Tab-separated table of C-alpha atoms and ligand atoms in Angstrom:
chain	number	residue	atom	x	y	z
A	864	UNK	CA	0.000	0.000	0.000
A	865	UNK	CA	3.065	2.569	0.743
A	866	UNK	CA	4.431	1.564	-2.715
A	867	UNK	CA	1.377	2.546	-4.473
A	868	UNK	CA	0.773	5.506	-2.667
A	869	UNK	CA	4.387	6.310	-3.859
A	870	UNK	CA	3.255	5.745	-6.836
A	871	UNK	CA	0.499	7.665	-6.611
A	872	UNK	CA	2.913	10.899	-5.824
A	873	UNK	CA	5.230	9.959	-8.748
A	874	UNK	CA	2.563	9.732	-11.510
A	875	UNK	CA	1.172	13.289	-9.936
A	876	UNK	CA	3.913	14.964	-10.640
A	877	UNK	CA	4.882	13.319	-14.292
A	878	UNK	CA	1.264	14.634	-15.003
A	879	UNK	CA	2.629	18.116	-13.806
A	880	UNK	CA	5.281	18.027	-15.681
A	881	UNK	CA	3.595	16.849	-18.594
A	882	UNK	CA	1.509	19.702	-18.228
A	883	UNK	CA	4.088	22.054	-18.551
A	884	UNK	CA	5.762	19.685	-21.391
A	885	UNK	CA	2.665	20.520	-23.465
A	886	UNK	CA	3.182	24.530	-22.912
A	887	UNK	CA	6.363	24.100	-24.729
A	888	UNK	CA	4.939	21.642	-27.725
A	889	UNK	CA	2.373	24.158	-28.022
A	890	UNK	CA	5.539	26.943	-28.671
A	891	UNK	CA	7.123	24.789	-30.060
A	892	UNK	CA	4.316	23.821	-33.061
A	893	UNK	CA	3.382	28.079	-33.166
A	894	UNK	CA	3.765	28.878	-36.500
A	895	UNK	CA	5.282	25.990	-38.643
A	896	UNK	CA	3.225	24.469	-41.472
A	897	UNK	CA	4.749	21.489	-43.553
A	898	UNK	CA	4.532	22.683	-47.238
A	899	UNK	CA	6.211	20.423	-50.104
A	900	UNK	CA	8.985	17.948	-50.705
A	901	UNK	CA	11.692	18.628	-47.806
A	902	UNK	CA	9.720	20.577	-45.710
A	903	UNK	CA	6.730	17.740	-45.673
A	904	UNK	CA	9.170	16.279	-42.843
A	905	UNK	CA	8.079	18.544	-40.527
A	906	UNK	CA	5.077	16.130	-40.328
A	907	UNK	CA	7.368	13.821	-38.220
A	908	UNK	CA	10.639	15.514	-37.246
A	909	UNK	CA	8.597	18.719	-35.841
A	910	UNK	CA	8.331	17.769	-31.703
A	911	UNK	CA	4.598	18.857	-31.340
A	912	UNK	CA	3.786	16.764	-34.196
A	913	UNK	CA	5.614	13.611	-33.409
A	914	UNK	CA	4.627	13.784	-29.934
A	915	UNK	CA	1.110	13.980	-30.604
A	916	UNK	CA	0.131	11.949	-33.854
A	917	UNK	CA	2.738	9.130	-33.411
A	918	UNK	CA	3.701	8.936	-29.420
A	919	UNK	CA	-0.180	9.715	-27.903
A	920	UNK	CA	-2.643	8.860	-30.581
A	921	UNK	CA	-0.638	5.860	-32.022
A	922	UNK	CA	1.275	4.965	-28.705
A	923	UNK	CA	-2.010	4.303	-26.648
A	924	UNK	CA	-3.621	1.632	-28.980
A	925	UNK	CA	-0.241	-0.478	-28.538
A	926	UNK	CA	0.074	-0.434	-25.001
A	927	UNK	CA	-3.490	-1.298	-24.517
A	928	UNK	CA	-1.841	-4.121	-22.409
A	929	UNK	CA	-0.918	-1.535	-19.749
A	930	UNK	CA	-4.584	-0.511	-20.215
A	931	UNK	CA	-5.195	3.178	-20.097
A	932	UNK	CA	-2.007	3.773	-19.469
A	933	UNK	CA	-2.039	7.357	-21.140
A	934	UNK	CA	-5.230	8.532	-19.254
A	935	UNK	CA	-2.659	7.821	-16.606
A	936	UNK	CA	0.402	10.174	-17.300
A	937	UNK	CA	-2.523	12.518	-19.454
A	938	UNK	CA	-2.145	16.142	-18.612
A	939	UNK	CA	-5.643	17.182	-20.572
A	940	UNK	CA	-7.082	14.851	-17.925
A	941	UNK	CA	-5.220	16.758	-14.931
A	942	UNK	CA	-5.906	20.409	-16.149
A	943	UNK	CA	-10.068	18.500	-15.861
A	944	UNK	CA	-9.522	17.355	-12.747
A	945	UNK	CA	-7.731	20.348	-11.294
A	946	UNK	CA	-10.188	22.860	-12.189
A	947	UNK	CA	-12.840	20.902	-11.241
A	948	UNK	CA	-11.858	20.944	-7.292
A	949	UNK	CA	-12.333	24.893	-7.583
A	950	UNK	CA	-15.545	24.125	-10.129
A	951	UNK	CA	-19.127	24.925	-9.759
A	952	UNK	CA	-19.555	21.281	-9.571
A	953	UNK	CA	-22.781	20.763	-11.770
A	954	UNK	CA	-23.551	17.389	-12.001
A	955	UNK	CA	-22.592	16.015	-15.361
A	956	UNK	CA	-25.197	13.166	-17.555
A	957	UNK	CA	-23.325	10.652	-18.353
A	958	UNK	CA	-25.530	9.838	-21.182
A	959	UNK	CA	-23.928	12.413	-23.073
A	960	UNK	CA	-21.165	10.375	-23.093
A	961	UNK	CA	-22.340	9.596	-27.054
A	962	UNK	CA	-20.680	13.034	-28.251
A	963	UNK	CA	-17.385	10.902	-27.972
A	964	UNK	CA	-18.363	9.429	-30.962
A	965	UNK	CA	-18.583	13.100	-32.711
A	966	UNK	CA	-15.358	14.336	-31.584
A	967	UNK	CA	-13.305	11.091	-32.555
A	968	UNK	CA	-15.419	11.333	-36.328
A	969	UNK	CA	-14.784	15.625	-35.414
A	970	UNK	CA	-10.511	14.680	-35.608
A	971	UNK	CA	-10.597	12.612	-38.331
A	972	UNK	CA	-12.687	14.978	-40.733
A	973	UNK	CA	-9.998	17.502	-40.043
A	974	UNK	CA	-7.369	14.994	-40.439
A	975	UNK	CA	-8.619	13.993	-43.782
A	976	UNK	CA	-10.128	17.816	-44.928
A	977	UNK	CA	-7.930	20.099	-43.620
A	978	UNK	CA	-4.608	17.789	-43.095
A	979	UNK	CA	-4.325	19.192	-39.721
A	980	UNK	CA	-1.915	15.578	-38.500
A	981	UNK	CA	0.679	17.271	-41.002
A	982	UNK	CA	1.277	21.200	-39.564
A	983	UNK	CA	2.460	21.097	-36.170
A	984	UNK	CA	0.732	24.623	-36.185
A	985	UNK	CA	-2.890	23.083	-36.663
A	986	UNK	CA	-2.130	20.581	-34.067
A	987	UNK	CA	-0.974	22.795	-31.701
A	988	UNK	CA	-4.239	24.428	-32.244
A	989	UNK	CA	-5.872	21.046	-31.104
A	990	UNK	CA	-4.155	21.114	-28.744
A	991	UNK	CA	-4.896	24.230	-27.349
A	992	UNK	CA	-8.490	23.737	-27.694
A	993	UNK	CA	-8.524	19.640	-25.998
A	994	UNK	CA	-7.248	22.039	-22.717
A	995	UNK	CA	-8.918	25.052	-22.865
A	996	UNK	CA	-12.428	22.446	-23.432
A	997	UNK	CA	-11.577	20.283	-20.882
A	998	UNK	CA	-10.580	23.382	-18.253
A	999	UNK	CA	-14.234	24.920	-19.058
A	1000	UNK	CA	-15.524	21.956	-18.606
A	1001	UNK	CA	-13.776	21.197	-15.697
A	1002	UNK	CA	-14.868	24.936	-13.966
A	1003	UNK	CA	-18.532	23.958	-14.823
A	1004	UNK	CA	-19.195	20.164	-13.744
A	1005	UNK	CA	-18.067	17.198	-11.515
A	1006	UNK	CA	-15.143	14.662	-11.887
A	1007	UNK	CA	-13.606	14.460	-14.877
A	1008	UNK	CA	-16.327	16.061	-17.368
A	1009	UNK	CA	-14.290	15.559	-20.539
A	1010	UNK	CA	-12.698	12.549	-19.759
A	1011	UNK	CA	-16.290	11.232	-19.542
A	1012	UNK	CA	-17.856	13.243	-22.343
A	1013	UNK	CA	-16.008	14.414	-25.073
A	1014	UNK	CA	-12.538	12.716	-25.336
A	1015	UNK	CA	-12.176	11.249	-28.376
A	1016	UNK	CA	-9.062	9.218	-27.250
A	1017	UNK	CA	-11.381	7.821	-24.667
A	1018	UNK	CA	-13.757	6.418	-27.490
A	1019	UNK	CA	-11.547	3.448	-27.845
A	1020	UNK	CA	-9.711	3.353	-24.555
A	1021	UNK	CA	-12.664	2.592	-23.033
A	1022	UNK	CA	-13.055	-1.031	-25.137
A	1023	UNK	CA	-9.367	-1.785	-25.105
A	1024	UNK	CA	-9.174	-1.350	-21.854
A	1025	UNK	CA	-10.430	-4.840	-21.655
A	1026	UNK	CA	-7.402	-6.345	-22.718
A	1027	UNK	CA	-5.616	-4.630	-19.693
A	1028	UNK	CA	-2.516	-6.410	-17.541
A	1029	UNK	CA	-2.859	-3.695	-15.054
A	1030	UNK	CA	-5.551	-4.057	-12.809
A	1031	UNK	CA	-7.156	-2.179	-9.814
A	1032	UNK	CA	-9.158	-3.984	-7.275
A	1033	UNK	CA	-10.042	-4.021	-3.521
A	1034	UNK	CA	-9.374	-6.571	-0.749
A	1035	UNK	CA	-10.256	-7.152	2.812
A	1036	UNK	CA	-11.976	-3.542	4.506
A	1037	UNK	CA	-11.767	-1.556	1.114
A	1038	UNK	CA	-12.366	2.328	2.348
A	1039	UNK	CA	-11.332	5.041	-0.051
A	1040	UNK	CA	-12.084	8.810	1.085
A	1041	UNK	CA	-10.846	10.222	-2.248
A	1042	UNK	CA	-13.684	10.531	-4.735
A	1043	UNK	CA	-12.599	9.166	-7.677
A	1044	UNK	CA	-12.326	11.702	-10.574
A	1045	UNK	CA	-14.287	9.244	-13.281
A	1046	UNK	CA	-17.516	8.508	-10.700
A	1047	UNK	CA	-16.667	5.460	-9.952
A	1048	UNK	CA	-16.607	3.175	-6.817
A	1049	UNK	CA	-12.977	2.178	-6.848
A	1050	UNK	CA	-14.045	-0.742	-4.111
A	1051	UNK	CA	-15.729	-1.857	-7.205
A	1052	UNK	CA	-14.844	-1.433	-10.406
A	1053	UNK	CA	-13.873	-3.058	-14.102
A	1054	UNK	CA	-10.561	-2.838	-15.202
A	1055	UNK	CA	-11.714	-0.964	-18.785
A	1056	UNK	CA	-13.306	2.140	-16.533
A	1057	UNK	CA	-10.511	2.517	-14.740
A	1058	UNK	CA	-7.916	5.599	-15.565
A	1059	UNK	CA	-5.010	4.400	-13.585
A	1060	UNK	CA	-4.994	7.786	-12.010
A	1061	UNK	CA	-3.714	6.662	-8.325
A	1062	UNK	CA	-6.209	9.670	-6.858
A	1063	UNK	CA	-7.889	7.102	-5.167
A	1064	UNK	CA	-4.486	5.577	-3.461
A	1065	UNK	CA	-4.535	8.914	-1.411
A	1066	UNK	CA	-5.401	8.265	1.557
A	1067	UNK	CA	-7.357	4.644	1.514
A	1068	UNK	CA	-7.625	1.176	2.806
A	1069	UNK	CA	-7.818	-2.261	1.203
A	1070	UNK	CA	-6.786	-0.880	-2.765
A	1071	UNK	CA	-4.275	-2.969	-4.602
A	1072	UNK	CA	-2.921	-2.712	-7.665
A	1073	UNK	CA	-1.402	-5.954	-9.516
A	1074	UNK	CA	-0.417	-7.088	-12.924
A	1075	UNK	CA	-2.671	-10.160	-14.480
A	1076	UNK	CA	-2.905	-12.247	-17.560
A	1077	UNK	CA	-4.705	-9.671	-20.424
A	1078	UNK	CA	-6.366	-12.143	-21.876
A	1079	UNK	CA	-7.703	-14.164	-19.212
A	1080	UNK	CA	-10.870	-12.954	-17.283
A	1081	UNK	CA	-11.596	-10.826	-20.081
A	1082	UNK	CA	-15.742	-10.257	-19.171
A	1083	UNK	CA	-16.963	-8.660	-22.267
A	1084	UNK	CA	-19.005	-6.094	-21.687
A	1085	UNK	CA	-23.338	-5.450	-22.021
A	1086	UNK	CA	-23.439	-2.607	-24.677
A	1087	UNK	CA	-25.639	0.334	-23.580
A	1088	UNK	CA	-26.514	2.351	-26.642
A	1089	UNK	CA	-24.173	4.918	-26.284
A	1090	UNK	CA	-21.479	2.669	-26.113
A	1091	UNK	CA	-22.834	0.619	-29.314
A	1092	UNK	CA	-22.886	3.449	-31.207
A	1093	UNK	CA	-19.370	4.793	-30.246
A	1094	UNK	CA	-18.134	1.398	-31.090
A	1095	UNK	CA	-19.890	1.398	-34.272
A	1096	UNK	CA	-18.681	4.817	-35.183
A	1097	UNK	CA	-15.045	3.508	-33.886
A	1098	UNK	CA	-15.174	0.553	-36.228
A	1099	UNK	CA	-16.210	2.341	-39.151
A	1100	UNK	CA	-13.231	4.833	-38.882
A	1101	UNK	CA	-10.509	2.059	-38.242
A	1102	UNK	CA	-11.868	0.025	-41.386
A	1103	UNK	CA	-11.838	3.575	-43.739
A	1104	UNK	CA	-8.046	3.948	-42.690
A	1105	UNK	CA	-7.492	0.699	-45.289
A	1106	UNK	CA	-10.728	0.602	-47.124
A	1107	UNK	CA	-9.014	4.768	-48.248
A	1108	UNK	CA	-6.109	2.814	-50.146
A	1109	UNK	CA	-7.423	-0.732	-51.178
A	1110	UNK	CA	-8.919	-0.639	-54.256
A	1111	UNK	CA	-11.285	-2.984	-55.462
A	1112	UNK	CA	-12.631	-2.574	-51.275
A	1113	UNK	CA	-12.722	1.000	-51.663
A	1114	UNK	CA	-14.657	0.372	-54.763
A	1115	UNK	CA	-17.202	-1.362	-53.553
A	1116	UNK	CA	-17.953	1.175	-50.303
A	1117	UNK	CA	-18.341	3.969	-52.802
A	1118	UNK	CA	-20.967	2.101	-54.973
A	1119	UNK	CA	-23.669	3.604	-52.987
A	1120	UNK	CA	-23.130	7.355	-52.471
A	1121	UNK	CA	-21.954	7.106	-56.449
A	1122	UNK	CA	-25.118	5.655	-57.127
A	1123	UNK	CA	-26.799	8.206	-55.293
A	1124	UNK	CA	-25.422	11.468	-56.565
A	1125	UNK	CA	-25.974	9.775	-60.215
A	1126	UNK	CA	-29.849	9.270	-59.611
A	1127	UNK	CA	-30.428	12.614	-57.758
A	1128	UNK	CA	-27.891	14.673	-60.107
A	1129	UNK	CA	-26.156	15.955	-57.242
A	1130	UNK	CA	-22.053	17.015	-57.627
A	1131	UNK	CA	-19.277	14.484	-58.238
A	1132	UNK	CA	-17.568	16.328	-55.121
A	1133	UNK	CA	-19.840	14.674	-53.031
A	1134	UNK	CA	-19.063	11.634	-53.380
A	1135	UNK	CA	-16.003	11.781	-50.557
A	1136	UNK	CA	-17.962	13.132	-47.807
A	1137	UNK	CA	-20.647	10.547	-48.792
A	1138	UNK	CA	-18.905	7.594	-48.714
A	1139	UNK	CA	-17.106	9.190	-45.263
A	1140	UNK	CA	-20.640	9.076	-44.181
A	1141	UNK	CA	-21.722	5.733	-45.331
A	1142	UNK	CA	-18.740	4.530	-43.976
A	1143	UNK	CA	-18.486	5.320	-40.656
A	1144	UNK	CA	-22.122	5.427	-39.815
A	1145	UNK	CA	-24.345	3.466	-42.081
A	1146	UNK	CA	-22.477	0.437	-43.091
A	1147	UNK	CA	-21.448	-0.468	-39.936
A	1148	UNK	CA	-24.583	0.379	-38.024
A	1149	UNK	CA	-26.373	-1.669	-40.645
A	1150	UNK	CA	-23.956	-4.665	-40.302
A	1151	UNK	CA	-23.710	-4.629	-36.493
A	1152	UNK	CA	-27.605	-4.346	-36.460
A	1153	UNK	CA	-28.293	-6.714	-39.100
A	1154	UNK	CA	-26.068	-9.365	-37.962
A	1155	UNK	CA	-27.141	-8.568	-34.299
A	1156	UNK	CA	-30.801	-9.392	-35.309
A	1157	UNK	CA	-29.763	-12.724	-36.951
A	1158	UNK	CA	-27.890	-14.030	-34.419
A	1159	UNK	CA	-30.010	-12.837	-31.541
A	1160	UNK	CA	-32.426	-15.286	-33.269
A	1161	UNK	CA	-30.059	-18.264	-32.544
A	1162	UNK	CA	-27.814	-17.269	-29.756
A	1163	UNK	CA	-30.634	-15.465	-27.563
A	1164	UNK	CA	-27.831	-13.267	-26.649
A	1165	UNK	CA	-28.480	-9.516	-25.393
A	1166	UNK	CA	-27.888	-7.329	-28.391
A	1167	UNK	CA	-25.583	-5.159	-26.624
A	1168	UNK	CA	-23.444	-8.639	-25.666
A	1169	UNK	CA	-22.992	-9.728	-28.975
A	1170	UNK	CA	-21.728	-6.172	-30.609
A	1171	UNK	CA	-19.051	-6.502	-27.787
A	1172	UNK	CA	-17.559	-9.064	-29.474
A	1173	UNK	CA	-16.572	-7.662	-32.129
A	1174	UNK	CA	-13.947	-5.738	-29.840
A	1175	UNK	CA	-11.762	-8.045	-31.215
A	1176	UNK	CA	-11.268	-7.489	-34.409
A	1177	UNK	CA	-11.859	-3.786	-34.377
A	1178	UNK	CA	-8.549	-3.838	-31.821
A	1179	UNK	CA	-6.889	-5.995	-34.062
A	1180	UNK	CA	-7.228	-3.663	-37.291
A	1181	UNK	CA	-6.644	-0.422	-34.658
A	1182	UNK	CA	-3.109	-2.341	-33.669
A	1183	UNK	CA	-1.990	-2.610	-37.114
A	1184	UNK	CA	-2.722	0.718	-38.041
A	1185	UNK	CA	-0.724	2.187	-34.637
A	1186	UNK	CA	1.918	-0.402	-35.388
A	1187	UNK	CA	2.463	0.044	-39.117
A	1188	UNK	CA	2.892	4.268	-38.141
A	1189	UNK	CA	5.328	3.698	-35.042
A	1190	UNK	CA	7.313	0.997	-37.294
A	1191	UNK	CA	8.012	3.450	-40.150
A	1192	UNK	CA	7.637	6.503	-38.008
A	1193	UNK	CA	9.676	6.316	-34.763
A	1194	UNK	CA	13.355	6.994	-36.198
A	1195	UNK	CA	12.369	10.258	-36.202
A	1196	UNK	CA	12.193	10.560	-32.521
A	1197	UNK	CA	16.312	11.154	-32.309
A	1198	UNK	CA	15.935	13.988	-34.515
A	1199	UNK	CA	12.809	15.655	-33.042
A	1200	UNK	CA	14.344	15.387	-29.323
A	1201	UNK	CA	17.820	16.869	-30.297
A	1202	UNK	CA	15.941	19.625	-32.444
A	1203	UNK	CA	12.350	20.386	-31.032
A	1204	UNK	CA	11.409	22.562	-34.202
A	1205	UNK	CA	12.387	19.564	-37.015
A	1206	UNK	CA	14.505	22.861	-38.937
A	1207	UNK	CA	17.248	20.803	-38.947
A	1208	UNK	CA	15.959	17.509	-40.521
A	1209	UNK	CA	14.543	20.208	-43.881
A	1210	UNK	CA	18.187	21.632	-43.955
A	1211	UNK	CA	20.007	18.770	-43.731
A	1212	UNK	CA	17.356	17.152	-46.489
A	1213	UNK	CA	18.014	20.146	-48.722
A	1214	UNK	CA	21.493	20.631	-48.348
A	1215	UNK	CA	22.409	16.754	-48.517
A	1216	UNK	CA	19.853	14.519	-49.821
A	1217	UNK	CA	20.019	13.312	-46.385
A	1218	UNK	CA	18.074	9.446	-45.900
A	1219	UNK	CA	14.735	9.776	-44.589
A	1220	UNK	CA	14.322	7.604	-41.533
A	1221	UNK	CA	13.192	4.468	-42.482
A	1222	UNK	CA	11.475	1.512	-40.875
A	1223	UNK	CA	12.471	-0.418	-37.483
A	1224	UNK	CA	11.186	-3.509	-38.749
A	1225	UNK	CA	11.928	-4.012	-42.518
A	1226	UNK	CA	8.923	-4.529	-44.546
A	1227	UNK	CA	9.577	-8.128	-45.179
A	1228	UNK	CA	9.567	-9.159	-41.828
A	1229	UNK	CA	7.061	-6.903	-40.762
A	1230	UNK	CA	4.287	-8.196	-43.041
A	1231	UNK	CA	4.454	-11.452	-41.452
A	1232	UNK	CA	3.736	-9.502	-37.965
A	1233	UNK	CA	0.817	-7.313	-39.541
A	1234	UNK	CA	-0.669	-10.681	-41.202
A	1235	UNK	CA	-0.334	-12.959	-38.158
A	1236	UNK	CA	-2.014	-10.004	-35.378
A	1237	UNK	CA	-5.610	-10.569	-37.105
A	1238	UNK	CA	-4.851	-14.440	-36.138
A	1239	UNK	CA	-3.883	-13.923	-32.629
A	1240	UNK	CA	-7.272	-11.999	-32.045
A	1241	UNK	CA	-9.229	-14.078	-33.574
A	1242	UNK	CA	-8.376	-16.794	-31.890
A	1243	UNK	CA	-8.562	-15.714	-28.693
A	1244	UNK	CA	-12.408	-13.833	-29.690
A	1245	UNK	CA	-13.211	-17.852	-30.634
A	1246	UNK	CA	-11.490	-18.836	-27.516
A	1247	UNK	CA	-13.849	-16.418	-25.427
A	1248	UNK	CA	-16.563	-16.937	-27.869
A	1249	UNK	CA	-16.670	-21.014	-26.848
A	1250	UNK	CA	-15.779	-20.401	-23.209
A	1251	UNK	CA	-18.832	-18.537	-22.658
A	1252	UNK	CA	-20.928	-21.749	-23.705
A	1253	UNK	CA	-23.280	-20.634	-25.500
A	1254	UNK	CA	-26.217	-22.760	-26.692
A	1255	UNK	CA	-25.541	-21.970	-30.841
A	1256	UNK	CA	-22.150	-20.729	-30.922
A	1257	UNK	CA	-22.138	-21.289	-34.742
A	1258	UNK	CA	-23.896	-18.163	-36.565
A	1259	UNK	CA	-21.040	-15.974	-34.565
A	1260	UNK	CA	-18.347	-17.905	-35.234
A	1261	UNK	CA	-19.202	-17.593	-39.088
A	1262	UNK	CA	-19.706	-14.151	-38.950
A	1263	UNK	CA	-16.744	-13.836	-36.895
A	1264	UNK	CA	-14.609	-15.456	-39.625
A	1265	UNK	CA	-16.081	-13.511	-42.579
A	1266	UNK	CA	-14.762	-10.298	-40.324
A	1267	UNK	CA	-11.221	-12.549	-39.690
A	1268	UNK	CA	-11.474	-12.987	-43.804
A	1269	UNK	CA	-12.133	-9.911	-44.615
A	1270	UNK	CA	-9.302	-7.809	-42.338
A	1271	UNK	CA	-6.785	-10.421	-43.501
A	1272	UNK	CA	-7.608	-9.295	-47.211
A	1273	UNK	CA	-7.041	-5.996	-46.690
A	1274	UNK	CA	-4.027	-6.261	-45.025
A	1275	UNK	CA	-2.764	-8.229	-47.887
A	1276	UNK	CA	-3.660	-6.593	-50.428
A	1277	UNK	CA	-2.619	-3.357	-48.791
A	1278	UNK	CA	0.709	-4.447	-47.804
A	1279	UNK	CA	1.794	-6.567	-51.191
A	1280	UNK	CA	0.079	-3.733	-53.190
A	1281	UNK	CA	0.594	-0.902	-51.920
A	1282	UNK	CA	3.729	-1.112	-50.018
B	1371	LIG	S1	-9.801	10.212	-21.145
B	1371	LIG	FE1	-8.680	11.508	-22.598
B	1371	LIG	S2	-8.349	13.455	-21.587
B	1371	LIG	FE2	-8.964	11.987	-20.028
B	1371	LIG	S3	-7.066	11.229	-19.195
B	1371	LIG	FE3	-7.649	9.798	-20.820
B	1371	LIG	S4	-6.648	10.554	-22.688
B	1371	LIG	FE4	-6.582	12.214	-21.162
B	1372	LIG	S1	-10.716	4.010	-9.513
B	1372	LIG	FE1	-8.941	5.080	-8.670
B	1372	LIG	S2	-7.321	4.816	-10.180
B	1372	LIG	FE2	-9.255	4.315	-11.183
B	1372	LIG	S3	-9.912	6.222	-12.126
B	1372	LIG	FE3	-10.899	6.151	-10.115
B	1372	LIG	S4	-9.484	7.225	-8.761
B	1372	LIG	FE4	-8.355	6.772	-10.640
């Protein structure tokens, strides 16, 4: 218990000092936009950028097996929780918790419209507004408002979570006197909810943190319909990241909105934000619903049950993603620490040809990685799937497989197309 609580002070002041680590990415980004050729690189060797697009955004999906291990160390999540302690403290509906849906879609329209993940200036600006939303937020209601509400990070945190080694639980005469910052009961709680925040450490009995199996004792969790339709939403935006550069898929997703600015004469130019909307809305609404209703007949599952298993392979496409970005992505880490503003990386570019940094893991082993991750998860979703004993275990399984077919296509046809 005196370790943790240790702990507790050590991860309070990294958060500090993150906070004041984000002051400087924020000067540090002010001003610099990536233009053409050379100066492109300061997509990666610019500090603000690197640190936020490749470190947070793709860092947190791979060490999903430390669980929220970002919400953690997250400074957005301190500034919350520090203004709300001098706060008007209104109470905060945690139904609302949908709009996390809208602000993870909200950061991928701008990555896609306005390019924002390639001007550090841009994402300083996001970053600038994630605070100065989440200290508002944080001066009007309880706990942490846009932990709960609005972070888009926390749209697919809160499913990974499941796959966490760390976990939080009570024993003996648990007593904590420290509310906990996310409303929850930390006497009793699931390891996905939990923000590994310590707060509740402060000054209680009978807490213990320990490090467990990920995989085992993974309890899949009862869909509400907020959480269905952030999932669905999730899904749909993980899938358009390959559907964007496979071909013949990509075809196929942008049948419909063709079809329907043919028959109601509408402009060609629509056809983008169409198919953005078919595909991270409608198609998989209508395939999670669909199949839902089919195999609700057989299984008598709940419906909100059954969508969680698809956790699986929505992780699994996430990981490759994250991993494919870090792989070809982290060598510029060097270069952004020893110069913050990435100047040097353009001069030495345009003054020497100088070797972009290439990838960690070279392509040809790294294919076999990206093509054997889809396995791994779905073997351990049929694993879980037949552990759970259900009476018809078959209709999931198939549909389960089409998914595992499916991802595995698009990974190889991405990777020994496009690569
Ligand atoms: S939920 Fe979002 S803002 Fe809150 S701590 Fe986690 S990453 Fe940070
Ligand atoms: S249960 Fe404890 S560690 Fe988890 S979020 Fe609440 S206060 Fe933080």
């Amino acid at each position: 218990m005196k370790k943790v609580n240790q702990l507790y002070h050590i991860v309070s002041i990294i958060r500090k000092l993150l906070i004041l680590f984000s002051l400087f990415l924020v000067f540090n980004g002010w001003g610099i936009y990536s233009g053409e050729g050379a100066y492109a690189l300061f997509m990666y060797s610019n500090l603000t950028n690197f640190s936020f697009w490749v470190i947070f955004l793709m860092g947190s999906v791979l060490l999903i097996p430390l669980g929220r291990f970002f919400c953690a160390l997250c400074p957005v999540g301190e500034i919350n929780y520090l203004m709300s302690k001098i706060g008007l403290n209104k109470k905060i509906n945690l139904k609302f918790s949908i709009l996390q849906a809208f602000t993870l879609l909200l950061v991928f329209l701008l990555v896609i419209t306005f390019n924002i993940s390639r001007h550090p200036h841009l994402t300083t600006i996001l970053i600038i507004c994630a605070f100065s939303l989440s200290a508002v937020m944080g001066l009007i209601f309880n706990g942490n408002s846009f932990c709960l509400l609005l972070c888009p990070a926390s749209a697919f945190l809160k499913f990974y979570g499941l796959f966490s080694s760390v976990k939080l639980s009570s024993e003996g005469d648990c007593n904590v006197k420290n509310q906990c910052p996310v409303l929850l009961n930390p006497c009793d709680i699931k390891k996905e909810d939990c923000h590994l925040c310590l707060r509740c450490f402060k000054d209680s009995k009978g807490l213990k943190l320990s490090l467990t199996n990920p995989l085992k004792g993974v309890s899949l969790p009862d869909f509400n319909r907020a959480d269905f339709f952030i999932f669905s939403v999730l899904t749909g935006l993980t899938f358009m990241a390959f559907i964007r550069v496979v071909r013949d898929v990509r075809e196929i997703f942008v049948y419909i909105p063709y079809k329907i600015t043919e028959i109601l004469s509408l402009s060609h130019k629509l056809i983008l934000p169409l198919t953005t909307f078919f595909g991270v809305f409608i198609y998989p609404l209508a395939f999670f619903i669909l199949s839902a209703f089919l195999i609700k007949i057989f299984d008598r599952q709940s419906f909100g049950k059954y969508i969680s298993y698809f956790i699986f392979s929505t992780l699994s496409v996430h990981m490759i993603l994250a991993l494919v970005k870090i792989n070809s992505r982290i060598k510029f880490l060097p270069y952004a620490v020893l110069d913050p503003s990435g100047k040097d990386v353009v001069t030495l570019r345009l003054a020497y040809n100088f070797d972009i940094p290439g990838d960690i893991i070279p392509i040809e082993y790294f294919r076999i990685i990206l093509f054997i991750l889809p396995v791994f998860f779905y073997s351990a979703g049929m694993v879980k799937i037949f552990k759970e004993k259900l009476p018809v275990t078959i209709p999931l399984g198939l549909l389960f497989t089409f998914i595992f077919f499916f991802i595995e296509y698009i990974i190889i046809k991405w990777l020994f197309v496009f690569i």
